Coordinates of C-alpha atoms and ligand atoms in Angstrom, one line a residue:
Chain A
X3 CA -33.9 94.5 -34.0
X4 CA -36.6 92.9 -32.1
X5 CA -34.2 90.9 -29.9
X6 CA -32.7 94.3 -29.4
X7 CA -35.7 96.0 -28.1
X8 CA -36.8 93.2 -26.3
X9 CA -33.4 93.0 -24.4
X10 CA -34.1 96.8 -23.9
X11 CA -37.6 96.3 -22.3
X12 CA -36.0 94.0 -19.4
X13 CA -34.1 95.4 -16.4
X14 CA -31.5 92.0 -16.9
X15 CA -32.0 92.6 -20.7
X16 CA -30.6 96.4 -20.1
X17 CA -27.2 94.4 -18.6
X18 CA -27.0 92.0 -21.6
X19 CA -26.6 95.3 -23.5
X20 CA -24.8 97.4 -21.3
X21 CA -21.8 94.3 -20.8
X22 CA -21.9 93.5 -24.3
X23 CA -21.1 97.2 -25.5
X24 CA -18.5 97.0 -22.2
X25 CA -16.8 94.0 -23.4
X26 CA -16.5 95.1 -27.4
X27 CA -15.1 98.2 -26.2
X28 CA -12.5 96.5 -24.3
X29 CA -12.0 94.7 -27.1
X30 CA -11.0 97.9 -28.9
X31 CA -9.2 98.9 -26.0
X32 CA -6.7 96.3 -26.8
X33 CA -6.6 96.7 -30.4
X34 CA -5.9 100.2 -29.9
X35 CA -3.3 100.1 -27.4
X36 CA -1.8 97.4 -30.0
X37 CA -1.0 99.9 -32.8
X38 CA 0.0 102.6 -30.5
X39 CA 3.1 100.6 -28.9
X40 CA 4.7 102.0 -32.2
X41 CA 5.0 105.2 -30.6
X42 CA 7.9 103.9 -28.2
X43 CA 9.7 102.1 -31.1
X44 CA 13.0 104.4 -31.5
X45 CA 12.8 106.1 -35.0
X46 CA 11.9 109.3 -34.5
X47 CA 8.2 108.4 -35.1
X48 CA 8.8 106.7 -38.4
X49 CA 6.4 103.6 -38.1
X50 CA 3.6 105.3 -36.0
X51 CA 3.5 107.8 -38.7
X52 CA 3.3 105.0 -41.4
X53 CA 0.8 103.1 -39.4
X54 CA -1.4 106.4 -38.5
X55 CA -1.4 107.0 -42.3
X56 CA -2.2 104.1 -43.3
X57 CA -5.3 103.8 -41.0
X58 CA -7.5 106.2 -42.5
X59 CA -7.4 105.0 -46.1
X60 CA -8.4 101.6 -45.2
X61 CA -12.5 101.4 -46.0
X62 CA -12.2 98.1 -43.2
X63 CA -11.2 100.9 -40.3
X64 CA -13.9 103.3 -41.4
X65 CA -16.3 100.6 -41.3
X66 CA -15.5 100.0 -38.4
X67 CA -15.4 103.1 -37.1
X68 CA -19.1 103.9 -37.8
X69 CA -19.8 100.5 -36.0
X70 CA -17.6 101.5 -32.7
X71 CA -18.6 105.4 -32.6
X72 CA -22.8 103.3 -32.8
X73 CA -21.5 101.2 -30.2
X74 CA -20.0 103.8 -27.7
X75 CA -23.4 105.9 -27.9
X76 CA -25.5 103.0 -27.5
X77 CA -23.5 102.1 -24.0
X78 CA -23.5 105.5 -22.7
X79 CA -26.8 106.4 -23.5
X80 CA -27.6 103.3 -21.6
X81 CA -25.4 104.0 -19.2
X82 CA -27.2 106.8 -18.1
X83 CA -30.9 105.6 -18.6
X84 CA -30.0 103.2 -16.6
X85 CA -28.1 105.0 -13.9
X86 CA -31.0 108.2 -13.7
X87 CA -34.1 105.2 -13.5
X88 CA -32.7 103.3 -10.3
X89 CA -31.7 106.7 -9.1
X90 CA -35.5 107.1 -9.0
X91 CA -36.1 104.0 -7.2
X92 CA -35.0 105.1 -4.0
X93 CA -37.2 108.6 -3.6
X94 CA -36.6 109.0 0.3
X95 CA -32.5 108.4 1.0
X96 CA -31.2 106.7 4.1
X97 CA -30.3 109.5 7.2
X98 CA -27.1 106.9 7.6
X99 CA -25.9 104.2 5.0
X100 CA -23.0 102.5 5.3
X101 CA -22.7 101.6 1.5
X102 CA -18.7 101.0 2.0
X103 CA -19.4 98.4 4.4
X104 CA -21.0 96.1 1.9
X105 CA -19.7 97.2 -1.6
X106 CA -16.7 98.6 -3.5
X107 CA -16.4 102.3 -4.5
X108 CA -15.4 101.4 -8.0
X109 CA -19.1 99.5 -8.2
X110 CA -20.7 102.2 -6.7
X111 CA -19.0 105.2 -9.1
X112 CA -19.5 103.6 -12.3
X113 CA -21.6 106.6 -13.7
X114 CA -18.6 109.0 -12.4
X115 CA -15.9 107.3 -13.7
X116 CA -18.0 106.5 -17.3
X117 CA -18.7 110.7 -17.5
X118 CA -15.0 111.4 -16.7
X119 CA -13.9 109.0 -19.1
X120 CA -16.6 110.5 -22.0
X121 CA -15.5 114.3 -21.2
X122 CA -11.6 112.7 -21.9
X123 CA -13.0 111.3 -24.8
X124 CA -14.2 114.5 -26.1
X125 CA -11.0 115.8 -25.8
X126 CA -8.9 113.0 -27.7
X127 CA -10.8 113.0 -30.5
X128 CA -10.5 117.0 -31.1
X129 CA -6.9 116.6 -30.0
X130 CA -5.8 113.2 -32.0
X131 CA -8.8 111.6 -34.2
X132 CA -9.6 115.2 -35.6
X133 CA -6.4 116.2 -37.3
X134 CA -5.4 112.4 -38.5
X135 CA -8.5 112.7 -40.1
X136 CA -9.7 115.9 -41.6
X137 CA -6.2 117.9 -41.5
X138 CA -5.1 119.1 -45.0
X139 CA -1.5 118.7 -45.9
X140 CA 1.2 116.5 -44.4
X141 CA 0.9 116.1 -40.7
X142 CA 3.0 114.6 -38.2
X143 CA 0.9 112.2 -35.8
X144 CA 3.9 111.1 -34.2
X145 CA 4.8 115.1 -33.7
X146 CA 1.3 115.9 -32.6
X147 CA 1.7 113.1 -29.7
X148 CA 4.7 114.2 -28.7
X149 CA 4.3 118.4 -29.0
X150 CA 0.8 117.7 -27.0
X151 CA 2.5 115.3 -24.3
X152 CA 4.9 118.1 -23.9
X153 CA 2.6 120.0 -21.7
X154 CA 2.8 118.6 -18.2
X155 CA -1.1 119.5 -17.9
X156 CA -2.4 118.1 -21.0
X157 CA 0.0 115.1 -19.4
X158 CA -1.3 114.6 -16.4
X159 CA -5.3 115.4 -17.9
X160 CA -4.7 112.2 -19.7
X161 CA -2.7 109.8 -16.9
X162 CA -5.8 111.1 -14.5
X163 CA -8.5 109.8 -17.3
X164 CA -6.6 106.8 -17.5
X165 CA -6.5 105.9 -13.7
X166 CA -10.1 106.4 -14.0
X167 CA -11.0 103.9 -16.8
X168 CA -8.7 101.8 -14.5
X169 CA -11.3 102.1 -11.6
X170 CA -14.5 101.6 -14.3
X171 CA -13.1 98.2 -15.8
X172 CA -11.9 97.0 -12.6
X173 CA -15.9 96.8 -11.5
X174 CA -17.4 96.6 -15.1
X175 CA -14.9 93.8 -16.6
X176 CA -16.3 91.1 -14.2
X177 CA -19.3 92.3 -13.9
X178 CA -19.8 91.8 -17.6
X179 CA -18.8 88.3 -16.8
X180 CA -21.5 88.2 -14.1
X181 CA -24.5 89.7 -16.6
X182 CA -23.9 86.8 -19.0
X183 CA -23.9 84.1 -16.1
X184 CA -20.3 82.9 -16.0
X185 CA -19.8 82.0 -12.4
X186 CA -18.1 78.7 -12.4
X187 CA -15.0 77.5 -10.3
X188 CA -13.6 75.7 -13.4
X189 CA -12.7 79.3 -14.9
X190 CA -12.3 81.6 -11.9
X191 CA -8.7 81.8 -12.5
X192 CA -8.6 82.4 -16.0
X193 CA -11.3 85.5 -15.2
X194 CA -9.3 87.0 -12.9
X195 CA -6.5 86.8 -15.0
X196 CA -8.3 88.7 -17.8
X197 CA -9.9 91.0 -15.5
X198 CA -6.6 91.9 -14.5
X199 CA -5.1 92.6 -18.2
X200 CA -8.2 94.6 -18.8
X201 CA -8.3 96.6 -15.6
X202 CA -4.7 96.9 -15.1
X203 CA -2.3 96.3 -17.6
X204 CA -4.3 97.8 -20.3
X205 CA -4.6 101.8 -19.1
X206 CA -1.5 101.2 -17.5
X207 CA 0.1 100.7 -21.4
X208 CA -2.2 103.9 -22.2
X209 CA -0.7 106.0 -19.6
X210 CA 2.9 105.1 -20.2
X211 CA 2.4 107.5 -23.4
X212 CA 1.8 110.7 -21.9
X213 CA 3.9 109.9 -18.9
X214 CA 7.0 108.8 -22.1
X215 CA 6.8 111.9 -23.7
X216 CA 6.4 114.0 -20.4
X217 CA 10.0 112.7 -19.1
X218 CA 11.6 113.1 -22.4
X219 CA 10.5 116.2 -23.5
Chain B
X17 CA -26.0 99.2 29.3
X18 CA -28.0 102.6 27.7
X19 CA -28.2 103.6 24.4
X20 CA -29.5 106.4 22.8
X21 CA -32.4 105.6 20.3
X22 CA -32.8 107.7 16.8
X23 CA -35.9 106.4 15.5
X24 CA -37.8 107.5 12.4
X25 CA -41.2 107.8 13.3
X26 CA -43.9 107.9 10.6
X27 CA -48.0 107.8 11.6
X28 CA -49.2 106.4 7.7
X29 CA -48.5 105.7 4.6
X30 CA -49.1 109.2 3.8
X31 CA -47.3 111.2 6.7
X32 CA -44.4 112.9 6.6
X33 CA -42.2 111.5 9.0
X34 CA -39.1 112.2 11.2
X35 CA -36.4 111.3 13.9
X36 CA -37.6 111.4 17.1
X37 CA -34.7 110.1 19.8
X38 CA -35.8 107.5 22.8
X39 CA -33.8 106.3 25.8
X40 CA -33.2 102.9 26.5
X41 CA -32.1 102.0 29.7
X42 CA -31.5 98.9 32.1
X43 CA -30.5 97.0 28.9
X44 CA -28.1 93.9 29.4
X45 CA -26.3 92.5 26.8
X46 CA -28.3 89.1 26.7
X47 CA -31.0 90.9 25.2
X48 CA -31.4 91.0 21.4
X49 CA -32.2 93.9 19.5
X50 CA -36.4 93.2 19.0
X51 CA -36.4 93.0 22.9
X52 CA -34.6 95.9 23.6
X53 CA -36.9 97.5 21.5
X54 CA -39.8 95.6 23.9
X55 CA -38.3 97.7 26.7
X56 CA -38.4 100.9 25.0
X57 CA -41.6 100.3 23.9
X58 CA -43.1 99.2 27.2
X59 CA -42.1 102.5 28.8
X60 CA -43.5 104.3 26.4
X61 CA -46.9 102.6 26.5
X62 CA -46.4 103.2 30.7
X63 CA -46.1 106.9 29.7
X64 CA -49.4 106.9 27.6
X65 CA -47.0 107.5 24.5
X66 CA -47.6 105.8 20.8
X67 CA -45.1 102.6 20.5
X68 CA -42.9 102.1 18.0
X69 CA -43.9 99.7 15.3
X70 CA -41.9 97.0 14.1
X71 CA -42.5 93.9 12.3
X72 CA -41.5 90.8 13.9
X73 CA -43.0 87.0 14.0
X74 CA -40.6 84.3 14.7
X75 CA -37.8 85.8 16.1
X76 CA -35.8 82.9 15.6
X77 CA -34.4 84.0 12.0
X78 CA -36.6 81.9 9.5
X79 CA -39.8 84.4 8.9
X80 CA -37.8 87.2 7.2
X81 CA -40.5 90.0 8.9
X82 CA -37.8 91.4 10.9
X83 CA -35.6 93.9 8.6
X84 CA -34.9 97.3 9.5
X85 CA -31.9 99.7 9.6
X86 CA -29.0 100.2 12.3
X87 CA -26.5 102.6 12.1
X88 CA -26.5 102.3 8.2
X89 CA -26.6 98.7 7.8
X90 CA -29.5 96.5 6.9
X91 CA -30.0 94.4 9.9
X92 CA -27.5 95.6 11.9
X93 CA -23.5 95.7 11.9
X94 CA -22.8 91.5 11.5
X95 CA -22.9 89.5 8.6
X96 CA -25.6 86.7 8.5
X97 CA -27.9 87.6 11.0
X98 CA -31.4 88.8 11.0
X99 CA -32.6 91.7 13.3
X100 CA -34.4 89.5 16.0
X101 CA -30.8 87.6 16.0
X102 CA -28.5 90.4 16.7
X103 CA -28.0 90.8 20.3
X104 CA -26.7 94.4 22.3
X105 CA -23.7 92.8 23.1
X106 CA -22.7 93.9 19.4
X107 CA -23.0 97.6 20.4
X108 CA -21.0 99.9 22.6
X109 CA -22.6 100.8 25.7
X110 CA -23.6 104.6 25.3
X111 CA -23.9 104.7 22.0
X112 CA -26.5 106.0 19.5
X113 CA -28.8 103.6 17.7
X114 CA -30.2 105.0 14.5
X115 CA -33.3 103.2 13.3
X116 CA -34.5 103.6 9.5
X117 CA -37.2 101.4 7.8
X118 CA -36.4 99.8 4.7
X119 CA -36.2 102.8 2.0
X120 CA -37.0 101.4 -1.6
X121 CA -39.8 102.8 -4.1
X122 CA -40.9 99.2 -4.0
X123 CA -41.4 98.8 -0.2
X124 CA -43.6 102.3 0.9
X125 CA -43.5 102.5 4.5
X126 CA -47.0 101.5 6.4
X127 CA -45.7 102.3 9.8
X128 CA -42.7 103.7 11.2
X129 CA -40.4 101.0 10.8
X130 CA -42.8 98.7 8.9
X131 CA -43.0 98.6 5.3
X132 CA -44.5 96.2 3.0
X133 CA -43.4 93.9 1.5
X134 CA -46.2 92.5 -0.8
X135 CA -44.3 93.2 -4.0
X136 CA -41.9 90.1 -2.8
X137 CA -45.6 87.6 -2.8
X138 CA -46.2 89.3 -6.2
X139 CA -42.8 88.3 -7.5
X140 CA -43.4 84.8 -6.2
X141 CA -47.4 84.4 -7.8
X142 CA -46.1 85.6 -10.8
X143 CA -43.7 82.1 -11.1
X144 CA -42.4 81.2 -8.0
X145 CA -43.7 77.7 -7.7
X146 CA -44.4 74.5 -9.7
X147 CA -47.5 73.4 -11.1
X148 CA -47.0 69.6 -11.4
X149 CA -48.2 67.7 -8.5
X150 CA -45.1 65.7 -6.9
X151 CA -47.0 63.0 -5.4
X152 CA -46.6 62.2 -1.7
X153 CA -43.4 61.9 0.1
X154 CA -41.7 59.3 -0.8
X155 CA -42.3 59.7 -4.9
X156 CA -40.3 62.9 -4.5
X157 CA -37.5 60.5 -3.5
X158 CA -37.3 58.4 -6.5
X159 CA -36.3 61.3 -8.6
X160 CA -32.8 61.6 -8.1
X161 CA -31.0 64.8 -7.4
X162 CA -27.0 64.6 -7.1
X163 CA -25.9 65.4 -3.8
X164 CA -24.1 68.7 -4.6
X165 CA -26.9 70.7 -6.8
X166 CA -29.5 69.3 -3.6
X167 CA -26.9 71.9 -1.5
X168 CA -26.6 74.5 -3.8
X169 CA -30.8 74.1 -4.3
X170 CA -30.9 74.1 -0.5
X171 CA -28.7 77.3 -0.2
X172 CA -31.1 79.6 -2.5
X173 CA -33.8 78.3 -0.6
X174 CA -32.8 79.6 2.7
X175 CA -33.8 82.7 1.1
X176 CA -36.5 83.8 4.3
X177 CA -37.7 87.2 1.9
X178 CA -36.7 89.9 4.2
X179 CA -35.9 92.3 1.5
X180 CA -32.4 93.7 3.1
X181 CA -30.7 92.6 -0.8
X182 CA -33.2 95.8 -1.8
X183 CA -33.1 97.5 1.5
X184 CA -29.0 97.5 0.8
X185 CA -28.7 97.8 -2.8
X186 CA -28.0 101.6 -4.0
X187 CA -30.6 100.6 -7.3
X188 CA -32.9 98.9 -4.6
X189 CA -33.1 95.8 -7.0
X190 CA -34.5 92.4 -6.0
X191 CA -32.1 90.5 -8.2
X192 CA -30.8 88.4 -5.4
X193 CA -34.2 87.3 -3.9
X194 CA -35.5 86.9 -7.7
X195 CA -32.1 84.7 -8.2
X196 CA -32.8 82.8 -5.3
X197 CA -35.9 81.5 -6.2
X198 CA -35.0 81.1 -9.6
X199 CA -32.0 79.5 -9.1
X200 CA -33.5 76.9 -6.5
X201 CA -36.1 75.7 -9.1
X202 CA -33.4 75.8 -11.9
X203 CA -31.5 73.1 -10.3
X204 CA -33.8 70.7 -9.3
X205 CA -35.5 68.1 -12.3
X206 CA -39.2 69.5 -10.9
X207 CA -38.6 73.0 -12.1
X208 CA -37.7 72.4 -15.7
X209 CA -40.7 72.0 -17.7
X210 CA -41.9 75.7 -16.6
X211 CA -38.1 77.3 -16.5
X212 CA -38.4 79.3 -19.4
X213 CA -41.5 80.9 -18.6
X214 CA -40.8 81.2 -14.8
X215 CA -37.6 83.5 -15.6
X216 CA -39.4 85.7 -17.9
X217 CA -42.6 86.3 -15.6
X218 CA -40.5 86.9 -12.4
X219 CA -38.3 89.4 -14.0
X220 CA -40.9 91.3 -15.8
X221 CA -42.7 91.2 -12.1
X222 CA -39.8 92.2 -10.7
X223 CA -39.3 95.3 -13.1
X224 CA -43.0 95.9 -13.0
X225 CA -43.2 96.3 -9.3
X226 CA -40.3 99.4 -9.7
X227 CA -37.4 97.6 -8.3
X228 CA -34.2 98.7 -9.7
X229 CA -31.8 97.4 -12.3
X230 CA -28.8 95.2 -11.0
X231 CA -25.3 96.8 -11.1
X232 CA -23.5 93.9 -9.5
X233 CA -22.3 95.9 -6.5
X234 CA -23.0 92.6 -4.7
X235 CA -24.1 95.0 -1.4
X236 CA -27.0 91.9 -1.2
X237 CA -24.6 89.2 -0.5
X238 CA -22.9 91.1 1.9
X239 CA -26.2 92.2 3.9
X240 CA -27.9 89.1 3.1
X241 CA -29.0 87.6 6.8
X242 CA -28.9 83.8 5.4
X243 CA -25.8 84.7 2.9
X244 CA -27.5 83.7 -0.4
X245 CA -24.4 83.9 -2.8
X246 CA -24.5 86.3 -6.1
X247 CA -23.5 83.0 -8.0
X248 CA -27.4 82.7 -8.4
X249 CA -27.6 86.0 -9.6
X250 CA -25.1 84.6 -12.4
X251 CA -27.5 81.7 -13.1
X252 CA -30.8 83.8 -13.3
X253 CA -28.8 85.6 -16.1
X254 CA -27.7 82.3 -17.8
X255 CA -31.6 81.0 -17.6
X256 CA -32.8 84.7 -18.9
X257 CA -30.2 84.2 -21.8
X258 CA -31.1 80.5 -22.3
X259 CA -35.0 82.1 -22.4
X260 CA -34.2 84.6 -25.3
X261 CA -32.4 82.2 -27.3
X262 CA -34.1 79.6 -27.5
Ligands
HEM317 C1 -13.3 103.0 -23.2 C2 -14.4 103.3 -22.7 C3 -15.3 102.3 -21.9 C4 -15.2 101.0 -21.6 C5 -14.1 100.0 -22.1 C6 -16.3 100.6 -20.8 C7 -16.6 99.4 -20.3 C8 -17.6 99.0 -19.5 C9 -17.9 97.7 -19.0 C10 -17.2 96.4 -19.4 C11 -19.0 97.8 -18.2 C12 -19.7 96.6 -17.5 C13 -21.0 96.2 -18.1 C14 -21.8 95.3 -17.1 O1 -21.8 95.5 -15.9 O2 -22.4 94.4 -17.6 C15 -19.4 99.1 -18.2 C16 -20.5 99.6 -17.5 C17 -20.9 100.9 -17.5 N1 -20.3 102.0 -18.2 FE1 -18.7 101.9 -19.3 N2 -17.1 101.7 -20.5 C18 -16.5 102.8 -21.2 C19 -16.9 104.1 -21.2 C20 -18.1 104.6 -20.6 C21 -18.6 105.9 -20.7 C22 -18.0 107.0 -21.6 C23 -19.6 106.0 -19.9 C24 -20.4 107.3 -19.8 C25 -21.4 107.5 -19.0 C26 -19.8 104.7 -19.3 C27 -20.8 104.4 -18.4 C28 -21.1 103.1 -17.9 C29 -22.1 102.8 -16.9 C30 -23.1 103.8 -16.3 C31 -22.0 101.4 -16.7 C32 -23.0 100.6 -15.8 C33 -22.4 100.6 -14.5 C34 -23.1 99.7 -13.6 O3 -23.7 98.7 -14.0 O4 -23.2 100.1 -12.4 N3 -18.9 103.8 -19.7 N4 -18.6 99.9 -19.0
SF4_318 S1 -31.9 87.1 -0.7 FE1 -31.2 87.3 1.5 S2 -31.5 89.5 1.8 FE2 -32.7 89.0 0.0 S3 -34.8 88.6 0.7 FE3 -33.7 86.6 0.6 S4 -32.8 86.3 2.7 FE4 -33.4 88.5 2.6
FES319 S1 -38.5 87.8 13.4 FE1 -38.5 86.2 12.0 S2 -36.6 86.4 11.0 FE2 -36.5 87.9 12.5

């Protein structure tokens, strides 16, 4: 705890904390798109609904659940302590700033893109994590994907969040990198390799669900 | 050439402050952008008007007293160039010039265009510098320094303080004129022994003094008049890391 809270009093501390929340939830990112690939296998739903059932039983997943619901407050209530104090640091605005000129949009809407993202989280949880949980009886998670992808807007709600985490971990995946000091020619490569699987690839495989279930339904 | 001036015009620290738009005529394109200001200035002084205040010393791009605002950019439209180095030719004849001091919590503005800067020396006394005497000249010689960190020590040094890194940033954080310091005494052998505590007293300055936290836009590098590379920002993390754990 007190390496925690003396992180917290430092503005570079703050980025330690923000990145390292960033990268364990990219982390999950990947596991999470892992297990879901079992929705395109083609039998009718059979192994997602095995592995979706499964999930919940496991005390390991709802240890770790506690630990990634603790660590996805602590970076958006970061997030935006950080984001509303620098706000304050610039009390008169520039008449004309060319901000384009010298930066990237996706580093300059990273509070944007991280609301947007929380207000889709909302909604997946009610929508997906709420029933597979709490729901009495048998359900179908598999049928519940599909039924919900169904509808073009719920569809398009979710490719729309998607392209959006797209934008946030395309600035936030290197710049994670950055906060902990890895800036070295010998690895360059390999980051933006990574960067790319984590911006890219990874909500691209997200919103290929929706998008699945859209054109086959 | 003629331009059309926009200048923001404030009498004190206190004072409100607001546009006010100048002329500037007979201006050739030889002329750089502090003496273009000269002839604006000098007819208003003819006219019994208040000149517009600027800061400016060496004019020659080493004293970093220069920075101001053009059109949205911190020292103007190039890249690596410090006000009193930008010349008209870089502007359209005609066209209007808008002129903003640096704008950051940090810097308050003393005179029109002039702010200060002072938290920038307070950064610096609170760990900018090494305490061990390093002899005369050629004692500093027989410690050796491999060629390549000597550059890269040299490169964060060019840091002249001008404060368009904050002026630019959209957190108006000092991270990259912290980093260049930092980073300049990381890498040579007389900075070690006082590393650790240099890193922590310069940041909690920095923070102290209400600049904002770093969100690795990189808008510093880009606006930075002597190019001072964010791969020093990267090491001022790695030595604030290296700090807590050890
Ligand atoms: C799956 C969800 C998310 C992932 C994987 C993720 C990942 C990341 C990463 C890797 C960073 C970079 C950290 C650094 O620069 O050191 C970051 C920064 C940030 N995130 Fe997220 N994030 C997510 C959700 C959110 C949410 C819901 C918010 C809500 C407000 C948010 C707000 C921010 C902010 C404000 C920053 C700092 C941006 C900056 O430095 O300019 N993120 N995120
Ligand atoms: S890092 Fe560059 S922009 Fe910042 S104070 Fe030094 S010279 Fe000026
Ligand atoms: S006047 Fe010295 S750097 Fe411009």
């Amino acid at each position: 705890m007190g390496i925690l809270s003396g992180l917290y009093s430092s503005s570079v501390g703050k980025k330690i904390l923000m990145g390292t929340t960033g990268l364990f939830l990219c982390i999950y990112l990947v596991v999470h798109l892992a297990g879901n690939l079992l929705l395109f296998k083609n039998d009718n739903g059979e192994s997602f609904n095995a592995y979706a059932e499964l999930l919940p039983s496991l005390t390991i997943i709802r240890i770790i659940e506690i630990v990634l619901f603790a660590i996805f407050a602590g970076h958006i209530v970061l997030g935006t302590i950080f984001w509303t104090s620098n706000r304050k640091k610039r009390p008169k605005k520039y008449e004309v700033n060319k901000q384009s000129e010298n930066s990237s949009i996706f580093s300059r809407t990273m509070f944007l893109t991280g609301s947007i993202v929380f207000i889709f989280l909302v909604v997946h949880m009610r929508q997906f994590w709420g029933p597979s949980r709490f729901a009495t009886g048998e359900v179908s998670m598999y049928h519940l994907v599909k039924t919900a992808f169904a509808n073009p807007l719920y569809a398009m709600f979710y490719i729309i969040a998607m392209a959006l985490l797209a934008f946030h971990l395309r600035h936030g995946f290197q710049s994670a990198l950055q906060t902990f000091g890895v800036s070295n020619q010998k690895y360059a490569l390999m980051v933006k390799v990574l960067g790319i699987i984590f911006w890219l690839v990874i909500p691209a495989g997200f919103a290929a669900m929706p998008l699945f279930f859209l054109l086959n339904s | 050439m003629q331009f059309t001036l926009k200048v923001w015009r404030q009498h004190d620290r206190q004072a409100e402050g607001k546009f006010v738009e100048y002329k500037a005529t007979d201006i050739t394109p030889d002329m750089s952008f502090l003496e273009m200001l000269d002839a604006v200035n000098l007819d208003l002084a003819r006219n019994g008007e208040e000149t517009i205040a600027f800061d400016h010393d060496c004019r020659e791009g080493i004293c970093g007293s220069c920075g101001m605002y053009i059109n949205g950019r911190a020292h103007g439209p190039l890249r690596g160039v410090a006000t009193c180095q930008l010349y008209m030719r870089s502007f359209k004849d005609g066209n209007t010039i808008v002129l903003e001091p640096w704008r950051a919590k940090a810097f308050p503005v003393i005179k029109d265009l002039v702010v200060d800067r002072s938290a920038f020396d307070r950064i610096i006394q609170a760990g900018g510098y090494v305490s061990v005497d390093t002899g005369g000249v050629p004692d500093a010689n027989t410690i050796p320094v491999p060629k390549p960190i000597a550059e890269e020590a040299f490169d964060a040094a060019a840091c002249i303080g001008c404060g368009a890194c904050v002026a630019a940033c959209k957190n108006s954080s000092a991270m990259l004129f912290v980093a260049a310091k930092v980073s300049q005494l990381a890498l040579l052998p007389q900075g070690q022994p006082e590393q650790k505590a240099r890193v922590e007293r310069m940041i909690a300055q920095m923070d102290e003094e209400e600049f904002g936290g770093c969100s690795n836009t990189y808008a510093c590098e880009a606006e930075c008049p002597k190019e001072i590379s964010v791969s020093h920002i990267a090491r001022l993390n790695r030595e604030f890391l290296k700090a807590r754990l050890k």
